[in-house]
Short mmCIF file of C-alpha atoms in Angstrom, two decimals:
data_model
loop_
_atom_site.label_atom_id
_atom_site.label_comp_id
_atom_site.label_asym_id
_atom_site.label_seq_id
_atom_site.Cartn_x
_atom_site.Cartn_y
_atom_site.Cartn_z
CA MET A 1 92.30 67.98 83.74
CA LYS A 2 90.02 70.81 82.83
CA ILE A 3 88.40 72.92 85.90
CA LEU A 4 85.39 75.41 85.08
CA ALA A 5 85.48 77.99 87.60
CA ILE A 6 82.87 80.61 88.38
CA GLU A 7 83.23 83.96 90.28
CA THR A 8 80.57 86.49 91.45
CA SER A 9 81.50 87.73 94.60
CA CYS A 10 81.00 91.40 93.89
CA ASP A 11 80.20 93.26 90.66
CA GLU A 12 81.95 90.93 88.08
CA THR A 13 80.48 88.08 86.55
CA ALA A 14 83.22 85.76 85.52
CA ALA A 15 83.90 82.17 84.24
CA ALA A 16 87.11 80.50 83.09
CA VAL A 17 88.19 77.08 82.02
CA VAL A 18 91.79 76.17 83.02
CA GLU A 19 93.37 73.18 81.73
CA PHE A 20 95.97 71.39 84.14
CA ALA A 21 98.11 68.69 82.52
CA ALA A 22 101.12 66.85 83.17
CA ALA A 23 104.26 68.38 81.63
CA PRO A 24 105.92 66.74 78.29
CA LYS A 25 107.38 63.26 78.99
CA ASN A 26 110.73 64.21 79.03
CA GLU A 27 110.54 66.46 82.07
CA LYS A 28 110.32 64.73 85.48
CA THR A 29 106.65 64.20 86.58
CA LYS A 30 105.59 62.82 89.57
CA LYS A 31 101.97 62.39 91.03
CA LEU A 32 100.97 63.07 94.32
CA LYS A 33 97.69 62.22 96.01
CA ASN A 34 95.86 65.07 97.26
CA ASN A 35 92.36 64.67 98.42
CA GLY A 36 91.74 62.56 95.47
CA PHE A 37 93.06 64.66 92.88
CA SER A 38 96.28 63.75 91.27
CA VAL A 39 98.78 66.77 91.72
CA PHE A 40 101.88 66.81 89.43
CA ARG A 41 104.99 67.83 90.74
CA SER A 42 105.81 69.49 87.40
CA LEU A 43 102.89 70.64 85.25
CA GLY A 44 101.92 72.91 82.61
CA PHE A 45 98.61 75.03 82.81
CA SER A 46 96.78 76.80 80.36
CA VAL A 47 93.94 79.37 80.45
CA LEU A 48 91.75 78.10 77.59
CA SER A 49 88.92 80.85 78.31
CA ASN A 50 88.68 83.80 80.79
CA VAL A 51 85.60 85.69 80.50
CA VAL A 52 84.74 88.55 82.84
CA SER A 53 81.64 90.89 82.54
CA SER A 54 82.03 93.78 84.55
CA GLN A 55 79.31 96.20 85.85
CA VAL A 56 81.55 99.00 86.86
CA LYS A 57 79.88 101.48 84.67
CA ILE A 58 76.47 100.47 85.86
CA HIS A 59 77.52 101.14 89.45
CA ALA A 60 79.80 104.20 88.56
CA LYS A 61 76.65 106.37 88.65
CA TYR A 62 75.59 105.38 91.90
CA GLY A 63 79.07 105.93 93.33
CA GLY A 64 79.68 102.64 94.25
CA ILE A 65 78.32 99.01 94.13
CA VAL A 66 74.68 98.79 94.49
CA PRO A 67 73.92 95.10 95.82
CA GLU A 68 70.55 94.57 94.25
CA VAL A 69 71.40 95.90 91.03
CA ALA A 70 74.64 93.78 90.99
CA ALA A 71 72.65 90.53 91.94
CA ARG A 72 70.02 91.20 89.07
CA LYS A 73 73.05 91.92 86.64
CA HIS A 74 74.80 88.87 87.64
CA ALA A 75 71.67 86.73 87.03
CA GLU A 76 71.23 88.26 83.48
CA ASN A 77 75.06 87.59 82.81
CA ILE A 78 75.86 84.20 84.02
CA ILE A 79 74.43 82.41 81.32
CA PRO A 80 76.08 84.38 78.64
CA VAL A 81 79.36 84.38 80.50
CA LEU A 82 79.38 80.56 80.93
CA ASP A 83 78.38 79.86 77.18
CA GLU A 84 81.18 82.24 76.22
CA ALA A 85 83.48 80.67 78.38
CA LEU A 86 82.64 77.38 77.06
CA LYS A 87 82.17 78.29 73.32
CA ASN A 88 85.66 76.63 72.24
CA ILE A 89 85.40 73.49 74.82
CA LYS A 90 84.31 70.49 72.65
CA ASN A 91 81.59 68.62 74.51
CA PRO A 92 82.01 70.26 78.07
CA GLN A 93 79.71 67.91 79.87
CA LYS A 94 82.03 65.22 79.15
CA ASN A 95 85.45 67.10 78.94
CA ILE A 96 85.02 69.46 82.13
CA ASP A 97 86.52 67.45 85.21
CA ALA A 98 85.36 69.65 88.05
CA ILE A 99 83.62 72.86 88.73
CA ALA A 100 84.96 75.38 91.23
CA VAL A 101 83.16 78.09 92.57
CA THR A 102 83.70 81.28 94.80
CA GLN A 103 81.91 80.57 98.27
CA GLY A 104 82.88 83.82 99.90
CA PRO A 105 83.84 86.53 101.10
CA GLY A 106 81.66 88.73 99.15
CA LEU A 107 78.19 90.10 98.72
CA ILE A 108 75.63 87.46 99.68
CA THR A 109 73.28 88.32 96.97
CA SER A 110 76.10 88.31 94.20
CA LEU A 111 77.74 85.08 95.74
CA ARG A 112 74.32 83.18 95.60
CA VAL A 113 74.11 83.61 91.65
CA GLY A 114 77.49 81.94 91.24
CA VAL A 115 77.06 79.14 93.68
CA ASP A 116 73.54 78.28 92.45
CA ALA A 117 74.90 78.01 88.70
CA ALA A 118 77.86 75.98 89.88
CA ARG A 119 75.63 73.58 91.95
CA THR A 120 73.17 73.17 88.90
CA LEU A 121 75.94 72.21 86.62
CA SER A 122 77.70 69.98 89.27
CA CYS A 123 74.34 68.09 89.84
CA ALA A 124 73.41 68.11 85.99
CA TRP A 125 76.85 66.85 84.80
CA ASN A 126 77.72 64.76 87.81
CA LYS A 127 80.83 66.54 88.36
CA PRO A 128 82.83 67.23 91.64
CA LEU A 129 82.09 70.88 93.03
CA ILE A 130 85.09 72.70 94.72
CA ARG A 131 84.34 75.58 96.97
CA VAL A 132 87.19 78.48 96.65
CA ASN A 133 87.86 81.31 99.22
CA HIS A 134 88.03 84.44 97.06
CA VAL A 135 90.96 85.92 99.15
CA VAL A 136 92.84 82.63 98.63
CA ALA A 137 92.35 83.01 94.89
CA HIS A 138 93.72 86.39 94.79
CA ILE A 139 97.02 84.81 96.09
CA TYR A 140 96.90 82.16 93.09
CA ALA A 141 96.49 84.81 90.74
CA ASN A 142 100.32 84.75 91.00
CA TRP A 143 100.53 81.46 89.38
CA LEU A 144 98.72 82.75 86.43
CA ALA A 145 101.64 84.18 84.17
CA PRO A 146 101.44 84.84 80.41
CA LYS A 147 102.77 81.19 79.78
CA PHE A 148 102.35 78.42 82.24
CA PRO A 149 105.13 76.10 82.57
CA ILE A 150 104.23 75.88 86.08
CA SER A 151 105.22 73.76 89.04
CA ASN A 152 103.77 74.10 92.74
CA PHE A 153 105.40 77.31 92.50
CA PRO A 154 105.00 80.11 90.11
CA ILE A 155 107.57 80.32 87.52
CA ARG A 156 106.97 83.41 85.27
CA ALA A 157 107.44 83.27 81.71
CA ASP A 158 108.57 86.81 81.79
CA ASN A 159 111.20 85.68 84.17
CA PRO A 160 113.15 83.31 81.85
CA THR A 161 116.07 82.93 84.47
CA GLY A 162 113.43 80.71 86.09
CA ARG A 163 112.85 82.28 89.22
CA ILE A 164 111.00 79.84 91.19
CA GLY A 165 109.17 80.84 94.37
CA GLN A 166 109.62 78.73 97.43
CA PHE A 167 107.72 78.42 100.61
CA PRO A 168 107.08 80.18 103.12
CA ILE A 169 105.45 82.68 101.11
CA LEU A 170 104.08 86.12 102.33
CA CYS A 171 101.24 87.46 100.12
CA LEU A 172 99.75 90.97 100.58
CA VAL A 173 95.88 90.88 99.37
CA VAL A 174 94.60 94.45 98.63
CA SER A 175 91.26 95.06 97.15
CA GLY A 176 88.19 97.18 97.72
CA GLY A 177 87.13 94.60 100.36
CA HIS A 178 90.14 93.37 101.73
CA THR A 179 93.50 94.35 102.88
CA LEU A 180 95.70 91.46 104.57
CA LEU A 181 98.93 90.14 104.94
CA VAL A 182 99.09 86.20 104.43
CA LEU A 183 101.83 83.93 105.59
CA MET A 184 101.74 80.80 103.64
CA LYS A 185 103.56 77.79 104.76
CA GLY A 186 102.19 75.38 102.06
CA HIS A 187 99.24 75.05 99.92
CA GLY A 188 96.24 75.31 102.06
CA LYS A 189 98.33 76.48 105.19
CA PHE A 190 97.37 80.03 105.46
CA GLN A 191 98.14 82.40 108.45
CA ILE A 192 96.67 86.00 108.72
CA ILE A 193 99.45 88.16 110.20
CA GLY A 194 97.91 91.35 109.65
CA GLN A 195 94.82 93.00 108.33
CA THR A 196 93.09 96.21 108.34
CA LEU A 197 91.35 97.43 111.47
CA ASP A 198 88.72 99.48 109.67
CA ASP A 199 88.65 100.37 106.02
CA ALA A 200 90.20 98.20 103.40
CA ALA A 201 92.98 100.11 101.09
CA GLY A 202 90.48 100.08 98.12
CA GLU A 203 87.74 101.38 100.23
CA CYS A 204 89.86 104.21 101.16
CA PHE A 205 90.84 104.95 97.39
CA ASP A 206 87.01 105.00 96.61
CA LYS A 207 85.82 107.11 99.39
CA ALA A 208 88.96 109.88 99.02
CA ALA A 209 87.93 109.83 95.28
CA LYS A 210 84.49 110.57 96.25
CA ILE A 211 85.62 113.49 98.74
CA LEU A 212 87.69 114.94 95.88
CA GLY A 213 85.15 114.58 93.27
CA LEU A 214 87.18 112.07 91.07
CA GLY A 215 84.45 109.36 90.52
CA TYR A 216 84.08 105.72 90.79
CA PRO A 217 85.88 103.24 90.93
CA GLY A 218 88.18 105.36 93.21
CA GLY A 219 91.50 103.42 92.49
CA PRO A 220 92.02 104.05 88.75
CA ALA A 221 90.53 107.42 89.30
CA ILE A 222 93.05 108.75 91.86
CA ALA A 223 95.79 107.01 89.69
CA ALA A 224 94.74 108.94 86.61
CA ALA A 225 94.35 112.23 88.57
CA ALA A 226 97.90 111.49 90.01
CA ALA A 227 99.56 110.82 86.80
CA LYS A 228 98.85 114.54 85.75
CA LEU A 229 101.28 115.73 88.32
CA PRO A 230 104.10 116.65 86.14
CA ILE A 231 102.05 119.56 84.65
CA THR A 232 102.02 121.38 87.74
CA SER A 233 103.04 125.33 87.57
CA ASP A 234 106.02 124.49 89.90
CA GLN A 235 107.52 121.89 87.49
CA VAL A 236 107.07 124.00 84.47
CA GLU A 237 109.28 126.55 86.18
CA SER A 238 111.94 124.14 87.36
CA PRO A 239 111.93 121.31 84.70
CA ARG A 240 114.96 119.64 85.95
CA ARG A 241 113.29 118.10 88.76
CA SER A 242 112.14 114.62 88.16
CA ARG A 243 108.70 113.55 88.94
CA ASP A 244 109.81 110.95 91.38
CA ASN A 245 111.52 113.57 93.55
CA TYR A 246 109.00 116.18 93.27
CA GLN A 247 108.23 117.18 96.60
CA LEU A 248 104.45 117.76 97.15
CA PRO A 249 103.24 120.71 99.06
CA ILE A 250 100.54 118.70 100.89
CA THR A 251 101.29 116.03 103.57
CA LEU A 252 98.84 113.31 104.42
CA PRO A 253 99.49 111.14 107.23
CA ARG A 254 100.70 107.46 106.78
CA PRO A 255 98.35 105.45 109.39
CA MET A 256 100.09 102.88 111.57
CA LEU A 257 103.47 103.11 109.40
CA ASN A 258 105.63 102.58 112.28
CA SER A 259 103.24 100.29 114.39
CA PRO A 260 105.10 97.27 115.56
CA ASP A 261 102.32 94.81 114.17
CA PHE A 262 101.43 94.29 110.63
CA ASN A 263 97.96 95.56 110.75
CA PHE A 264 96.61 98.39 108.91
CA SER A 265 94.10 101.60 109.24
CA PHE A 266 93.16 103.66 106.30
CA SER A 267 89.88 105.34 108.15
CA GLY A 268 91.89 108.09 109.53
CA LEU A 269 93.55 108.81 106.15
CA LYS A 270 90.22 109.37 104.68
CA THR A 271 89.42 111.93 107.23
CA ALA A 272 92.66 113.59 106.83
CA VAL A 273 91.79 113.99 102.99
CA LEU A 274 88.14 115.33 103.94
CA TYR A 275 89.98 118.04 106.27
CA LYS A 276 92.27 119.29 103.79
CA ILE A 277 89.59 119.75 101.28
CA ARG A 278 87.49 121.44 103.83
CA ASP A 279 90.35 123.68 104.80
CA MET A 280 90.72 124.48 101.06
CA LYS A 281 87.53 125.41 100.21
CA PRO A 282 87.32 128.96 101.44
CA ALA A 283 90.40 129.64 99.39
CA PHE A 284 88.84 128.52 96.01
CA SER A 285 85.42 129.86 96.47
CA GLY A 286 84.82 132.90 94.10
CA VAL A 287 88.62 133.39 93.38
CA GLY A 288 89.84 130.93 90.86
CA ASP A 289 93.48 131.66 91.03
CA ALA A 290 93.87 132.76 94.89
CA GLU A 291 97.22 131.61 96.41
CA SER A 292 96.15 129.65 99.53
CA LYS A 293 98.34 129.09 102.83
CA HIS A 294 99.48 125.76 101.15
CA GLY A 295 101.06 127.72 98.36
CA VAL A 296 98.83 126.00 96.05
CA LYS A 297 97.60 128.00 93.19
CA THR A 298 94.51 126.74 91.44
CA ALA A 299 91.81 124.07 92.67
CA SER A 300 92.84 121.59 89.94
CA THR A 301 96.46 121.48 90.93
CA PHE A 302 95.27 121.16 94.50
CA ILE A 303 93.20 118.21 93.35
CA THR A 304 95.99 116.41 91.35
CA GLN A 305 98.29 116.83 94.52
CA MET A 306 95.79 115.50 96.88
CA ALA A 307 95.37 112.53 94.58
CA ALA A 308 99.12 112.02 94.17
CA GLU A 309 99.52 112.49 98.00
CA THR A 310 96.58 110.02 98.93
CA GLN A 311 97.91 107.45 96.65
CA ASN A 312 101.69 107.84 97.91
CA ALA A 313 100.16 107.67 101.59
CA ILE A 314 98.30 104.30 100.76
CA ILE A 315 101.32 102.82 98.90
CA ASP A 316 103.91 103.80 101.54
CA VAL A 317 101.99 102.07 104.31
CA LEU A 318 101.48 98.85 102.27
CA VAL A 319 104.97 98.22 100.97
CA SER A 320 106.74 99.28 104.07
CA LYS A 321 104.40 96.68 106.28
CA ILE A 322 105.09 93.92 103.40
CA ILE A 323 108.87 94.52 103.47
CA ARG A 324 108.98 94.34 107.16
CA ALA A 325 106.89 91.43 107.42
CA ALA A 326 109.06 89.65 104.87
CA GLU A 327 112.14 90.26 106.91
CA LYS A 328 110.55 89.32 110.27
CA TYR A 329 109.18 85.95 109.02
CA ASN A 330 112.31 85.42 106.88
CA VAL A 331 110.30 84.60 103.87
CA LYS A 332 111.44 83.06 100.54
CA THR A 333 109.02 84.68 98.34
CA VAL A 334 106.62 87.72 98.38
CA MET A 335 103.65 88.25 96.41
CA LEU A 336 100.91 90.98 95.71
CA GLY A 337 97.25 90.22 94.94
CA GLY A 338 93.73 91.81 94.58
CA GLY A 339 92.36 94.68 92.57
CA VAL A 340 94.34 97.30 94.38
CA THR A 341 97.61 95.63 92.81
CA ALA A 342 96.59 96.82 89.42
CA ASN A 343 98.04 100.22 90.50
CA GLN A 344 101.02 100.70 88.28
CA GLU A 345 102.70 103.14 91.16
CA LEU A 346 102.20 100.50 93.67
CA ARG A 347 103.52 97.76 91.39
CA LYS A 348 106.56 99.87 90.63
CA LYS A 349 107.29 100.87 94.48
CA PHE A 350 106.92 97.23 95.57
CA ALA A 351 109.45 96.08 92.95
CA GLU A 352 111.88 98.65 93.79
CA SER A 353 111.76 98.13 97.49
CA ALA A 354 111.72 94.29 97.24
CA GLN A 355 114.94 94.45 94.85
CA LYS A 356 116.52 96.85 97.31
CA LYS A 357 115.65 95.45 100.88
CA ILE A 358 114.86 91.91 100.31
CA PRO A 359 117.16 90.85 97.55
CA ASP A 360 117.27 87.13 98.65
CA SER A 361 113.59 86.63 98.19
CA LYS A 362 111.74 86.26 95.01
CA PHE A 363 108.71 88.70 94.19
CA TYR A 364 105.99 88.36 92.11
CA ILE A 365 103.12 90.47 91.15
CA PRO A 366 100.05 89.05 89.13
CA ASP A 367 99.40 90.16 85.35
CA SER A 368 97.23 93.22 85.67
CA LYS A 369 94.44 91.32 84.23
CA TYR A 370 94.41 88.86 86.91
CA CYS A 371 94.67 91.27 89.61
CA THR A 372 90.98 92.36 89.42
CA ASP A 373 88.15 89.60 90.02
CA ASN A 374 88.56 86.76 87.41
CA ALA A 375 87.42 83.12 87.41
CA ALA A 376 91.03 81.77 85.95
CA MET A 377 92.33 82.34 89.59
CA ILE A 378 89.52 80.62 91.07
CA ALA A 379 90.51 77.50 89.14
CA VAL A 380 93.94 77.54 90.01
CA ALA A 381 93.12 78.01 93.73
CA ALA A 382 90.60 75.08 93.53
CA TYR A 383 93.31 72.94 91.91
CA PHE A 384 95.86 73.44 94.56
CA ASN A 385 93.24 73.46 97.45
CA PRO A 386 90.57 70.77 96.20
CA LYS A 387 87.77 71.15 99.07
CA LYS A 388 85.08 69.20 97.62
CA VAL A 389 81.55 69.78 98.72
CA GLY A 390 78.31 68.16 97.60
CA TRP A 391 76.16 70.23 95.23
CA ASN A 392 73.32 70.26 98.01
CA LYS A 393 75.61 71.02 100.71
CA ILE A 394 77.40 74.34 99.63
CA GLU A 395 75.90 77.62 100.78
CA PRO A 396 77.61 81.12 99.97
CA ASP A 397 79.13 82.55 102.84
CA PRO A 398 79.48 86.52 102.89
CA ASN A 399 82.14 86.44 105.87
CA LEU A 400 84.12 83.39 104.96
CA VAL A 401 87.63 83.42 106.66
CA ILE A 402 90.73 82.12 105.42
CA MET B 1 71.41 101.34 117.15
CA ALA B 2 71.43 103.61 114.23
CA LEU B 3 74.24 105.65 113.39
CA SER B 4 74.23 108.90 111.35
CA GLY B 5 76.99 111.55 110.33
CA ASP B 6 79.32 112.31 107.51
CA LEU B 7 82.47 110.26 106.51
CA GLY B 8 84.98 110.43 108.97
CA SER B 9 82.84 111.63 111.58
CA GLY B 10 83.50 108.36 113.99
CA LYS B 11 80.83 105.96 113.32
CA THR B 12 82.88 102.86 112.48
CA ILE B 13 85.10 103.68 115.49
CA PHE B 14 82.15 103.90 117.58
CA ALA B 15 80.78 100.36 116.23
CA LYS B 16 84.22 99.06 116.97
CA GLY B 17 84.24 100.27 120.57
CA LEU B 18 80.83 98.87 121.14
CA ALA B 19 82.04 95.34 119.52
CA LYS B 20 84.96 95.71 121.90
CA THR B 21 82.75 95.55 125.18
CA PHE B 22 81.61 92.48 123.86
CA GLY B 23 85.02 91.07 123.50
CA ILE B 24 84.80 91.11 119.70
CA ASP B 25 88.30 92.69 118.63
CA CYS B 26 88.46 92.39 114.75
CA ALA B 27 85.23 94.51 113.83
CA SER B 28 86.48 95.87 110.68
CA SER B 29 84.14 98.22 108.38
CA PRO B 30 81.61 96.16 106.59
CA THR B 31 81.11 98.75 103.64
CA PHE B 32 82.21 96.28 101.27
CA VAL B 33 80.03 92.96 102.24
CA LEU B 34 77.49 95.45 103.83
CA MET B 35 77.01 93.17 107.00
CA HIS B 36 79.29 91.71 109.53
CA ILE B 37 77.84 88.98 112.05
CA HIS B 38 79.80 88.57 115.14
CA LYS B 39 79.03 85.97 117.73
CA ILE B 40 79.21 87.21 121.43
CA ASN B 41 81.30 85.08 123.60
CA PRO B 42 79.08 83.83 126.58
CA LYS B 43 81.70 85.07 129.17
CA PHE B 44 81.05 88.68 128.11
CA GLN B 45 77.56 88.20 128.36
CA LYS B 46 78.06 87.35 131.94
CA THR B 47 80.33 90.45 132.37
CA ILE B 48 77.62 92.79 131.14
CA SER B 49 75.13 90.83 133.30
CA LYS B 50 77.19 91.51 136.62
CA GLN B 51 77.45 95.41 135.65
CA ILE B 52 73.86 95.52 136.44
CA PRO B 53 73.44 94.92 140.05
CA ASN B 54 71.25 91.85 141.11
CA SER B 55 69.51 93.79 143.89
CA LYS B 56 67.40 95.49 141.31
CA PHE B 57 65.90 92.13 140.67
CA LYS B 58 63.95 90.23 143.04
CA ASN B 59 64.42 87.00 141.22
CA LEU B 60 67.89 86.24 139.31
CA ASN B 61 66.10 84.13 136.68
CA LEU B 62 63.73 86.85 135.96
CA LYS B 63 67.06 88.90 135.64
CA SER B 64 68.49 86.99 132.76
CA GLU B 65 64.98 86.83 131.23
CA ILE B 66 64.41 90.35 131.27
CA LEU B 67 67.86 91.57 130.06
CA ASN B 68 67.49 89.17 127.04
CA LEU B 69 71.46 88.88 126.99
CA PRO B 70 72.67 89.40 123.37
CA THR B 71 74.14 86.48 121.48
CA THR B 72 74.94 88.31 118.50
CA LEU B 73 76.50 91.59 117.04
CA CYS B 74 75.27 92.51 113.68
CA HIS B 75 77.24 95.11 112.23
CA ILE B 76 75.62 96.97 109.14
CA ASP B 77 76.74 99.51 106.55
CA ALA B 78 74.20 101.16 104.64
CA TYR B 79 76.69 103.41 102.77
CA ARG B 80 76.34 102.15 99.52
CA LEU B 81 72.57 101.15 99.65
CA LYS B 82 69.80 103.06 98.03
CA ASP B 83 67.15 102.32 100.78
CA GLY B 84 65.74 99.99 103.27
CA GLY B 85 64.46 97.45 100.51
CA SER B 86 67.93 96.78 99.24
CA LEU B 87 68.85 95.92 103.04
CA LEU B 88 65.99 93.74 103.42
CA GLU B 89 67.36 91.72 100.49
CA ILE B 90 70.45 90.66 102.26
CA GLY B 91 68.44 89.21 105.01
CA VAL B 92 68.86 91.90 107.84
CA ASP B 93 64.97 91.02 109.09
CA GLU B 94 66.48 87.96 110.51
CA TYR B 95 68.65 90.22 113.01
CA ILE B 96 66.69 93.66 113.23
CA GLY B 97 64.24 93.29 116.17
CA ASP B 98 65.46 89.96 117.41
CA PRO B 99 65.83 90.52 121.22
CA GLU B 100 68.98 88.22 121.28
CA VAL B 101 70.67 90.59 118.61
CA ILE B 102 72.18 94.00 118.92
CA THR B 103 71.94 95.42 115.34
CA ILE B 104 74.22 98.60 114.72
CA ILE B 105 73.77 100.30 111.43
CA GLU B 106 76.18 103.08 110.09
CA TRP B 107 74.61 105.52 107.61
CA ALA B 108 71.31 104.41 109.00
CA GLU B 109 69.41 107.49 107.64
CA LYS B 110 69.61 105.92 104.07
CA VAL B 111 67.44 102.85 105.63
CA LYS B 112 65.19 104.80 108.06
CA LYS B 113 61.94 103.16 106.78
CA ILE B 114 62.71 99.70 107.69
CA LEU B 115 64.07 100.24 111.13
CA PRO B 116 61.62 99.79 114.16
CA LYS B 117 60.45 102.56 116.12
CA ASN B 118 62.27 101.79 119.41
CA THR B 119 65.75 102.29 117.43
CA LYS B 120 68.46 104.41 119.49
CA TRP B 121 69.53 107.14 117.14
CA ILE B 122 73.16 108.45 117.57
CA TYR B 123 74.17 111.47 115.31
CA PHE B 124 77.80 112.28 114.87
CA LYS B 125 79.44 115.59 113.52
CA HIS B 126 83.00 116.96 112.81
CA HIS B 127 83.82 119.71 115.25
CA PRO B 128 84.26 122.79 113.37
CA LYS B 129 87.70 123.75 114.70
CA LYS B 130 89.35 120.50 116.65
CA GLU B 131 90.45 118.07 114.23
CA ASN B 132 90.31 115.22 116.72
CA TRP B 133 87.16 116.14 118.32
CA ARG B 134 83.61 115.02 117.27
CA ILE B 135 80.08 116.12 118.34
CA ILE B 136 77.85 113.13 119.41
CA LYS B 137 74.15 113.45 120.24
CA THR B 138 71.79 110.88 121.06
CA GLY B 139 68.07 111.03 120.24
CA VAL B 140 65.25 108.75 119.64
#
């Protein structure tokens, strides 16, 4: 079965074709009826095409996504992106079995372009249309490993020992618009056990980067600035100190780190960054090399340290909450998903903590290219959660909940 | 209700507090999707109604009519918008000016042009010395 998926929830126009097939005959296959779709117990799937046209450079000059620019670009890009995704599919009208599309959450003007394209194809080709929740799709990105000998649970090709996950699964979805902890007891059975009370983690990266003058998008900008850390004057003086043990002279708060619930709050962190910068400004004005009360020598060192500490603060809270939730709900599998998951430091710290503190649970992190918005994950989510909808019934929903 | 002030000056917290008075607990920042629509529980409409003494009205039917009890809270964040035109594109004119809807807009100075004249303005400022203090001014 081939699913054509379309994703336009934010600033990425994406289309993908994913083929789901029964595993070779010698493997045990078992069909299950699931809303009219046949689900194979053991199946292999492959991403036949995965096209993403990002507008990030266009929005960078505005310091963030400008909705009407995004919608206009989606409208321009959607046909070329679909053409590219279908380029190697023979007779797509005959061979595509279903169309999947992101219904929400996201920007209404962006969502509409994808939904309209999907419903047009569904009507013209007479194919079933499946609506997908974007946040759910970020969880299903975990099923997309470099190779796909995949069952109901993710089996990573880079994990040849066959570490197969099991329900219940706990997934942390972190992106520019979302920060939530989702407990998943089965396909389609989602429960939100924690979420952000104000800003999303990705939004905090964006806003902190803006305050620090590092540009947009904030996540990669802060990560890049933080990576310069070893070249601080302190470390040159004492090269023995490894980067991981390097004690930053700046401390930012870890909001809600010790709160008993699993909610997040990142608004205060952004304000703390703002105050640190405001306090430092007098020290740097005029004198390029003045030693400040924080013991920081130059403005650029200060920005590097601020970036590193901002990143640490966000990651500490995220990792600590997901580990604690995994312990409390006694889950068998832990996953990450969403654009912020592409952050290397987060991946590293999550893997270290998971190995150390919850050794009995399997853990997964999607391939970097499937962390950010893409349509392949939409296809996989559609396959496991086939919510069919008439082409004349579907409406984009910017505030769609799980 | 138009909120204006720097990053971290308390606009979202203010909006969250307002939402809470209407029984909406989960109002997070709508920076990403620009607009969150919350339905107000009828139970809380009654609470609001009770806070205004009946004695002020001769006829109780008239009271609910005059008060135009809100049914919806529309929370908008204009942080990433260029101007009011882009806000109209996401369909805010359905909400702004509707007597049954309370519309609260953060970074409202960016979309000043499209706001009605009777908009209530609230200005937020960081306290120059005390980190946990904010200066809040109301205007017309």
